[in-house]
Tab-separated table of C-alpha atoms in Angstrom:
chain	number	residue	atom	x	y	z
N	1	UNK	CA	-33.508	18.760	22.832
N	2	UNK	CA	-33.764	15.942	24.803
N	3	UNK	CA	-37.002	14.767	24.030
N	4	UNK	CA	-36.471	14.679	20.252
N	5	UNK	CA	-33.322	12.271	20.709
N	6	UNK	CA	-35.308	8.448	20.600
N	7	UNK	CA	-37.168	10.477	17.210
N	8	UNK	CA	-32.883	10.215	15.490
N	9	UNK	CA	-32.790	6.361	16.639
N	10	UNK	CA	-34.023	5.068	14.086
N	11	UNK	CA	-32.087	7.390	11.475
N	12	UNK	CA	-28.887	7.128	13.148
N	13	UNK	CA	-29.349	2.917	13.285
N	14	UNK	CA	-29.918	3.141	9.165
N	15	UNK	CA	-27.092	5.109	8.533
N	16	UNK	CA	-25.096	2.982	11.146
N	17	UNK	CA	-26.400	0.567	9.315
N	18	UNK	CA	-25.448	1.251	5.482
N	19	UNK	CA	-21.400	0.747	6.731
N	20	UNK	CA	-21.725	-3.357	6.693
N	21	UNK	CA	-24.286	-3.021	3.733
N	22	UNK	CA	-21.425	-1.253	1.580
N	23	UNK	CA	-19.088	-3.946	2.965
N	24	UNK	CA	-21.572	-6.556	1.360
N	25	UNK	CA	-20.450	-5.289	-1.755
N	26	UNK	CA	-16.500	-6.050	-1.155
N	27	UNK	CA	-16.541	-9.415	-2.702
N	28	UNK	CA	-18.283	-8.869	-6.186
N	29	UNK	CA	-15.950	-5.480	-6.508
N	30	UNK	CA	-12.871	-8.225	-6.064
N	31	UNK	CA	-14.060	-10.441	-8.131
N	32	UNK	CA	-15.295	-8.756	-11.161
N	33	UNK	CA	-12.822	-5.694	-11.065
N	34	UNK	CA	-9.915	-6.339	-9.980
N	35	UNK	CA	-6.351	-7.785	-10.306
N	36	UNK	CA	-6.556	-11.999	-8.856
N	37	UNK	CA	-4.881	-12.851	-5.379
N	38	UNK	CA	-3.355	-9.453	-4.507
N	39	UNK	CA	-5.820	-9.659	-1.196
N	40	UNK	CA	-2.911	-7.642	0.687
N	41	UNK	CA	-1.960	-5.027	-1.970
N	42	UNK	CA	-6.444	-5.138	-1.940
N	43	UNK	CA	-6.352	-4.265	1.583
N	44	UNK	CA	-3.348	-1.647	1.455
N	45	UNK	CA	-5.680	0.514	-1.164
N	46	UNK	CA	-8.804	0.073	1.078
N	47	UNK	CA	-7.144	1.509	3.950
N	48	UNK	CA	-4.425	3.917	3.701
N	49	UNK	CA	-5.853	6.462	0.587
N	50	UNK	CA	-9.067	6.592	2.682
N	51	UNK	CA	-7.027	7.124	5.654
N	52	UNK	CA	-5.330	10.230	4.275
N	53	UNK	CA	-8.105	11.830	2.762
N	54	UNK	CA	-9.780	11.771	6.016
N	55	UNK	CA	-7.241	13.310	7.940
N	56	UNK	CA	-6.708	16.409	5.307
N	57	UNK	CA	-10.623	16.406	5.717
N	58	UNK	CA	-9.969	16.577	9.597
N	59	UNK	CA	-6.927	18.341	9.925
N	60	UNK	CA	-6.588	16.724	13.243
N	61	UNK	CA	-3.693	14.454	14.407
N	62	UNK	CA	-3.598	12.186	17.736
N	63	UNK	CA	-2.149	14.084	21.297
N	64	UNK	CA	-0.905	11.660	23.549
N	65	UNK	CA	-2.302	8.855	24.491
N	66	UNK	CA	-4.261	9.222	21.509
N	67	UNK	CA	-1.216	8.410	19.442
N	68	UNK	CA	-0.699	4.756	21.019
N	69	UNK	CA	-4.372	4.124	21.109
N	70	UNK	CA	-5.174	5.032	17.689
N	71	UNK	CA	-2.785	2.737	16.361
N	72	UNK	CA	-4.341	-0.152	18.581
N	73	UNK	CA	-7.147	0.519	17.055
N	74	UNK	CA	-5.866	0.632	13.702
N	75	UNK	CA	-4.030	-2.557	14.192
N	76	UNK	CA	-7.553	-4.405	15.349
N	77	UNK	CA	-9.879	-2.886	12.662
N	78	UNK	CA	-8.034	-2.296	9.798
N	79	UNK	CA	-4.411	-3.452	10.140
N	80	UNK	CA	-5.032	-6.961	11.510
N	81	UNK	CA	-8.688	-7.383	10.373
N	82	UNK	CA	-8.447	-6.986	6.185
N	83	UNK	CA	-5.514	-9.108	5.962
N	84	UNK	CA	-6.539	-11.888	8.298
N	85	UNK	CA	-10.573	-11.661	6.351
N	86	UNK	CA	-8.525	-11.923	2.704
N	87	UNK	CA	-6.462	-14.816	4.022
N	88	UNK	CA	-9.877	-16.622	5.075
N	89	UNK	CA	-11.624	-16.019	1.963
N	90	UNK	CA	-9.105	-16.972	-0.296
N	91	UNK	CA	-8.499	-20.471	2.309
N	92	UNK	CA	-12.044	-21.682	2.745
N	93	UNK	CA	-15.354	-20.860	0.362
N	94	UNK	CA	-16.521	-17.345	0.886
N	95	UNK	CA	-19.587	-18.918	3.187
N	96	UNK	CA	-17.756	-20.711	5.704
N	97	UNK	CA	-15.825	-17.407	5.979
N	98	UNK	CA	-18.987	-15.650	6.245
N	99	UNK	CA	-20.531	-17.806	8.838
N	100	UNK	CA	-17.336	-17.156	11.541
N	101	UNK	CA	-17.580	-13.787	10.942
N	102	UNK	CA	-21.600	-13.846	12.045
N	103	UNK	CA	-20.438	-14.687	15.211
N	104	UNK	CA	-19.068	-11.549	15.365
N	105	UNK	CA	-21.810	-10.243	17.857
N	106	UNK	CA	-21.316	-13.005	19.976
N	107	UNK	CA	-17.745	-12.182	20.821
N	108	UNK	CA	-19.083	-8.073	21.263
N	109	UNK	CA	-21.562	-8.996	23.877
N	110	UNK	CA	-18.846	-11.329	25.379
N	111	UNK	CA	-16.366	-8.352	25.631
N	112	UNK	CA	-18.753	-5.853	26.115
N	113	UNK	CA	-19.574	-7.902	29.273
N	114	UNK	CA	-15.750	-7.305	30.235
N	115	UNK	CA	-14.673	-4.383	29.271
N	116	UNK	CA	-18.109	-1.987	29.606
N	117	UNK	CA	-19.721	-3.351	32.016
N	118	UNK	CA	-22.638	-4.745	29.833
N	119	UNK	CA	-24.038	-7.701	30.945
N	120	UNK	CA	-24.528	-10.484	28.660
N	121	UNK	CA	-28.048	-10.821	28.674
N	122	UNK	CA	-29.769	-14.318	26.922
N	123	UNK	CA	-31.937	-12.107	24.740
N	124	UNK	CA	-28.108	-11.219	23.097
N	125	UNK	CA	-26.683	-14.226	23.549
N	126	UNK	CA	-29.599	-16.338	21.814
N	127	UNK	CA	-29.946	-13.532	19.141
N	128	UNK	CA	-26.340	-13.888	18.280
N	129	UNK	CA	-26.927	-17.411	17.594
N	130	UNK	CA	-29.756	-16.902	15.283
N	131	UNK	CA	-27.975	-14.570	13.455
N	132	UNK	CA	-25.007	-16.903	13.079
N	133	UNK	CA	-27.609	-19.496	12.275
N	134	UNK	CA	-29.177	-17.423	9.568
N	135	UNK	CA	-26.252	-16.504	7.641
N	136	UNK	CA	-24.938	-20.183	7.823
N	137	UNK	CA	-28.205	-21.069	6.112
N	138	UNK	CA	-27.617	-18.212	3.522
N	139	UNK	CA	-24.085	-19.114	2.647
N	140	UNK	CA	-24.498	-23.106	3.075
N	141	UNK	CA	-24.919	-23.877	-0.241
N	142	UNK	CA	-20.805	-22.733	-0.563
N	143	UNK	CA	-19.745	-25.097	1.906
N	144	UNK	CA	-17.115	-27.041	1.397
N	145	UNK	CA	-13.797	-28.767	3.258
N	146	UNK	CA	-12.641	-26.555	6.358
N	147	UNK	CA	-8.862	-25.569	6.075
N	148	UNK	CA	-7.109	-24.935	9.571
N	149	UNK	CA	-4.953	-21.661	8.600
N	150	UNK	CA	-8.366	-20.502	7.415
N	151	UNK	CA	-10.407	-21.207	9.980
N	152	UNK	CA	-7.959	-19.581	12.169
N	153	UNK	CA	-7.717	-16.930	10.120
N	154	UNK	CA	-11.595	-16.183	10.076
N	155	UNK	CA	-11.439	-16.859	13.491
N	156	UNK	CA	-8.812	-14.088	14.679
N	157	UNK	CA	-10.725	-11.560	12.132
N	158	UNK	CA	-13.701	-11.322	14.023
N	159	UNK	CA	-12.093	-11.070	17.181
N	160	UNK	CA	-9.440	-8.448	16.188
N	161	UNK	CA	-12.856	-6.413	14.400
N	162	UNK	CA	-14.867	-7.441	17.556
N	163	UNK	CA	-12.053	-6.105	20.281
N	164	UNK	CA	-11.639	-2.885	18.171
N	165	UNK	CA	-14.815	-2.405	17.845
N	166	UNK	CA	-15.248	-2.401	21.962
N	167	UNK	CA	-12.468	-0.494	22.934
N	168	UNK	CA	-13.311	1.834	20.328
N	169	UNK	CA	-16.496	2.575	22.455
N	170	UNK	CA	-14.431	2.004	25.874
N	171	UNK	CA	-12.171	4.677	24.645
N	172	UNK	CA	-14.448	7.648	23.189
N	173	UNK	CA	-12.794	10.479	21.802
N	174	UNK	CA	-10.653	13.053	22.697
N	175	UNK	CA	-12.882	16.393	23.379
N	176	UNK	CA	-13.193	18.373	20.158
N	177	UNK	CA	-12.318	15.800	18.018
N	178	UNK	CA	-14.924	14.121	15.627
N	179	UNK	CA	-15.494	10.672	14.176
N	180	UNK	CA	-14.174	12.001	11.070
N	181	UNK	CA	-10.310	12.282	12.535
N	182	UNK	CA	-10.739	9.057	14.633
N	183	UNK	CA	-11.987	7.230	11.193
N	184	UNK	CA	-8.611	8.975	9.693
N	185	UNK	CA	-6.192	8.024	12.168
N	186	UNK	CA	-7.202	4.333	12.239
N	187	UNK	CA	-7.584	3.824	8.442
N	188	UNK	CA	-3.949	5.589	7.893
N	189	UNK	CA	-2.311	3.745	10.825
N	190	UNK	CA	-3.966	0.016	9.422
N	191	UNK	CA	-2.862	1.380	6.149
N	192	UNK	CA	0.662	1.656	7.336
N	193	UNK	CA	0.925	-1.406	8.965
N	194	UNK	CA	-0.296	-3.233	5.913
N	195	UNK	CA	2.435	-1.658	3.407
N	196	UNK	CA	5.239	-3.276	4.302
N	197	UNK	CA	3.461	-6.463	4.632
N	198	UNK	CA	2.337	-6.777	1.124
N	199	UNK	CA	5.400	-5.405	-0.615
N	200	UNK	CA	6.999	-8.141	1.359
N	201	UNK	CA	4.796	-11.011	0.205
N	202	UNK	CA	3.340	-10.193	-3.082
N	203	UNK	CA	6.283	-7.582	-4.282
N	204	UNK	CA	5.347	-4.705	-6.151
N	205	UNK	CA	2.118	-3.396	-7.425
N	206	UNK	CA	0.283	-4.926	-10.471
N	207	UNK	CA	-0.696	-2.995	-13.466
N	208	UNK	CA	-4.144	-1.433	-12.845
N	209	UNK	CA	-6.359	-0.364	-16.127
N	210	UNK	CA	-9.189	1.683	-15.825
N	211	UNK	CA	-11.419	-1.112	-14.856
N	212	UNK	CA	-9.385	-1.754	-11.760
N	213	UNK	CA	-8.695	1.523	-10.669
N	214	UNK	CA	-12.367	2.094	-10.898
N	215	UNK	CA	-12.822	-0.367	-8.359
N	216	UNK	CA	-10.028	0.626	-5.798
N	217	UNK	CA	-11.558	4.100	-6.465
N	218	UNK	CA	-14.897	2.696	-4.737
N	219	UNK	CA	-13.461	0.750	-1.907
N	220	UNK	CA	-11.599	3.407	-0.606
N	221	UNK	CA	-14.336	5.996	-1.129
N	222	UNK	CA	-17.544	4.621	-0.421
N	223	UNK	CA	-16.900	0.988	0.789
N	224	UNK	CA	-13.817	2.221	3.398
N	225	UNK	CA	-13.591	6.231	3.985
N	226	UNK	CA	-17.699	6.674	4.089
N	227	UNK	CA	-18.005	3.206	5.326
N	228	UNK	CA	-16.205	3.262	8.602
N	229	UNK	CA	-16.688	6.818	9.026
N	230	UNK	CA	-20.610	5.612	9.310
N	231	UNK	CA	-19.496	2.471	11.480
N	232	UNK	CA	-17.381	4.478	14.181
N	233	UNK	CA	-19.958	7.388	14.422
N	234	UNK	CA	-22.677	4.674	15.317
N	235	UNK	CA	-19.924	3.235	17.878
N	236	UNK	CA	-19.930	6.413	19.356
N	237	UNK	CA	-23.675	6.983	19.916
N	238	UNK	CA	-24.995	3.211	19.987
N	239	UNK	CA	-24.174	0.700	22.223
N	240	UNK	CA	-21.226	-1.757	21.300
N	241	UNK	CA	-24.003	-4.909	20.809
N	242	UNK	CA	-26.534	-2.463	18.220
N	243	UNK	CA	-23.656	-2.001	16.180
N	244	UNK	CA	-22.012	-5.576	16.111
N	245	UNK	CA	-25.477	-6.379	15.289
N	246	UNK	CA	-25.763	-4.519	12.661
N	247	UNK	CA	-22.790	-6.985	10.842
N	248	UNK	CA	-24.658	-9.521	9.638
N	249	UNK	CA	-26.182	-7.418	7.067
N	250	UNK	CA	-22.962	-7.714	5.311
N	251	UNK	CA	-23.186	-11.494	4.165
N	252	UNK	CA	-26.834	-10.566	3.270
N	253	UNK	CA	-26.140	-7.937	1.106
N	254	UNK	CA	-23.341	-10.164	-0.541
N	255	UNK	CA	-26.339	-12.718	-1.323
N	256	UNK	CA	-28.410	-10.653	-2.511
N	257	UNK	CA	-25.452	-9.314	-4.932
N	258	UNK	CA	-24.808	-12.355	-6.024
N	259	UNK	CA	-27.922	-13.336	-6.916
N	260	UNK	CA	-29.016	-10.046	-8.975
N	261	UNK	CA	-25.831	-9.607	-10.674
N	262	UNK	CA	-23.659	-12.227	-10.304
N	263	UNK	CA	-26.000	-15.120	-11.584
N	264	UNK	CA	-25.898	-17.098	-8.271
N	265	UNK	CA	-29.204	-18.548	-6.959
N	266	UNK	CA	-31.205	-18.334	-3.658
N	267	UNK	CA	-33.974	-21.535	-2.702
N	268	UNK	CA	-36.231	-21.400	-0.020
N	269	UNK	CA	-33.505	-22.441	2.976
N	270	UNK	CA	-31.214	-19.258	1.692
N	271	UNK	CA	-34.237	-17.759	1.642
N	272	UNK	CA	-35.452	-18.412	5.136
N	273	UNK	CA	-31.715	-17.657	6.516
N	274	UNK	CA	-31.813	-14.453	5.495
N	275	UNK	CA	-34.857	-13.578	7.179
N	276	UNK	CA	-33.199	-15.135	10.493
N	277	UNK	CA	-30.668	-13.131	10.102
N	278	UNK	CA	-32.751	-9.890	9.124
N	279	UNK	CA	-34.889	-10.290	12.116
N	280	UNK	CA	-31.745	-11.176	14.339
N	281	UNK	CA	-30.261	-7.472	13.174
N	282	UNK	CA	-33.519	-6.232	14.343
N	283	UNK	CA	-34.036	-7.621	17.249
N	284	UNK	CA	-30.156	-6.934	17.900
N	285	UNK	CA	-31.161	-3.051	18.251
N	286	UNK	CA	-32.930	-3.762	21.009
N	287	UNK	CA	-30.492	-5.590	23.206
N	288	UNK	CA	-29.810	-3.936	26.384
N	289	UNK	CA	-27.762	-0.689	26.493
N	290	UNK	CA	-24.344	-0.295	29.101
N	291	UNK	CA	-25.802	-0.687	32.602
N	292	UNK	CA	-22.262	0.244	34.404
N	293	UNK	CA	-20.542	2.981	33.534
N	294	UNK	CA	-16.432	2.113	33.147
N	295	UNK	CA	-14.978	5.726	32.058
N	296	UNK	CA	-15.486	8.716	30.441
N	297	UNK	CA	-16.134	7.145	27.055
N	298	UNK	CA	-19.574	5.718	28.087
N	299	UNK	CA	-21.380	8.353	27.211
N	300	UNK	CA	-25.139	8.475	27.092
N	301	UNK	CA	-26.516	6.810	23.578
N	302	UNK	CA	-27.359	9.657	21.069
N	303	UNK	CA	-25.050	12.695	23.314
N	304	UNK	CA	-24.332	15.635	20.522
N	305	UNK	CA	-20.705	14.598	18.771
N	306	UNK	CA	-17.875	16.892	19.494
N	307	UNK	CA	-17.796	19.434	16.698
């Protein structure tokens, strides 16, 4: 059994992988489908229908400690992170947004450093930079003038996604329980936090037709409840850097969108960004795996899930 594990790398890494490609699709779903600047009420149907379909899928709820940490969790991925990225987008143009979240692996290998024991090898460091230097190239054609509540905003979004995602690999999972219930209990407890939020600032919810409920149907199937289900799973059998490095495939696929079906063009330096980035992701798989273990949820890339 053993021996066959390196032959499911690759397989596990694309699958890993499709979570921040689905995510690429986010913005041209909000744009063409549904109801304008209801980013929180957006957010709130991303998060807490996936949420409880997952958990009837799971049938599992949190035990102790499980109950506090899930909801950290929740807050940092989901919670915190979709309204903080929808304040940023709708503050600054979509690539300056894009380009702080690159940097995304940048603050995982920082972290990773702290919290797992990881050290924060140059080959990480400098590949973090040429990813963030890749999608800024991508995305520089939407620059525009920077706005300091979205800046911030961007800011805090990667950090809350980057934190959650390294305490989500700190922290493991309770024996017997699967990726699917984690997934659940995070998307339901972001999902939770958000509701109050936007009832409070946007007031009730808008009329949806069948164009709109069409797309909410999708981003809390396939872009949320598949979509993080993928993401966490990879957390669990990757290292916290493969995965964070995986990210920048999300501003690529939202190029590539917007390009094909959106009517937006790509010249040669968009062109030559996303293969920086491309081969960034790449080279990202290869960065240096946890060389000190800090607790039972360091388990050995690719160990057999809990059933």
């Amino acid at each position: 059994m053993a021996a066959a594990r390196p032959a499911t790398r690759p397989a596990l890494i694309a699958l890993t992988a499709l979570a921040p490609v689905s995510w690429g699709t986010t913005y041209a779903v909000t744009t063409e489908f549904l109801p304008a600047d209801r980013p929180l009420f957006t957010g709130l149907m991303r998060a807490l229908p996936a949420g409880l379909l997952l958990l009837a899928l799971a049938r599992v709820l949190p035990r102790g400690a499980w109950w506090w940490k899930s909801a950290v969790l929740g807050v940092l991925n989901i919670g915190a992170f979709f309204p903080l990225l929808f304040l940023s987008a709708y503050r600054m143009p979509g690539g300056m947004a894009a380009v702080v979240g690159s940097a995304g692996p940048l603050f995982v290998v920082g972290l990773s450093a702290l919290l797992l024991g990881q050290r924060a090898g140059t080959r990480s460091v400098l590949t973090g930079v040429v990813a963030a230097f890749g999608v800024g190239l991508v995305v520089l054609k939407a620059a525009g003038g920077l706005d300091a509540l979205g800046v911030s905003a961007a800011v805090a979004a990667t950090a809350s996604m980057s934190t959650g995602t390294v305490l989500t690999k700190r922290w493991g999972r309770p024996a017997g329980v699967g990726p699917l219930a984690l997934t659940g209990w995070q998307l339901t407890a972001g999902g939770l936090l958000i509701a109050p939020i936007a009832l409070l600032a946007e007031g009730a919810p808008p009329a949806l037709d069948a164009r709109a409920a069409g797309g909410y149907l999708y981003l809390a199937l396939a872009n949320t409840a598949l979509a993080y289900w993928l993401w966490f799973r990879g957390i669990g059998r990757l290292s916290a850097t493969q995965v964070t490095f995986l990210g920048p495939l999300s501003p690529l696929t939202a190029a590539v969108i917007g390009w094909a079906a959106l009517g937006e063009t790509l010249g040669p330096v968009q062109l030559g960004g996303m293969a920086l980035a491309f081969g960034a992701t790449l080279a990202g798989q290869l960065a240096p795996r946890t060389l000190r273990p800090t607790g039972r949820a360091l388990e050995p890339p690719f160990a057999p899930a809990p059933k």
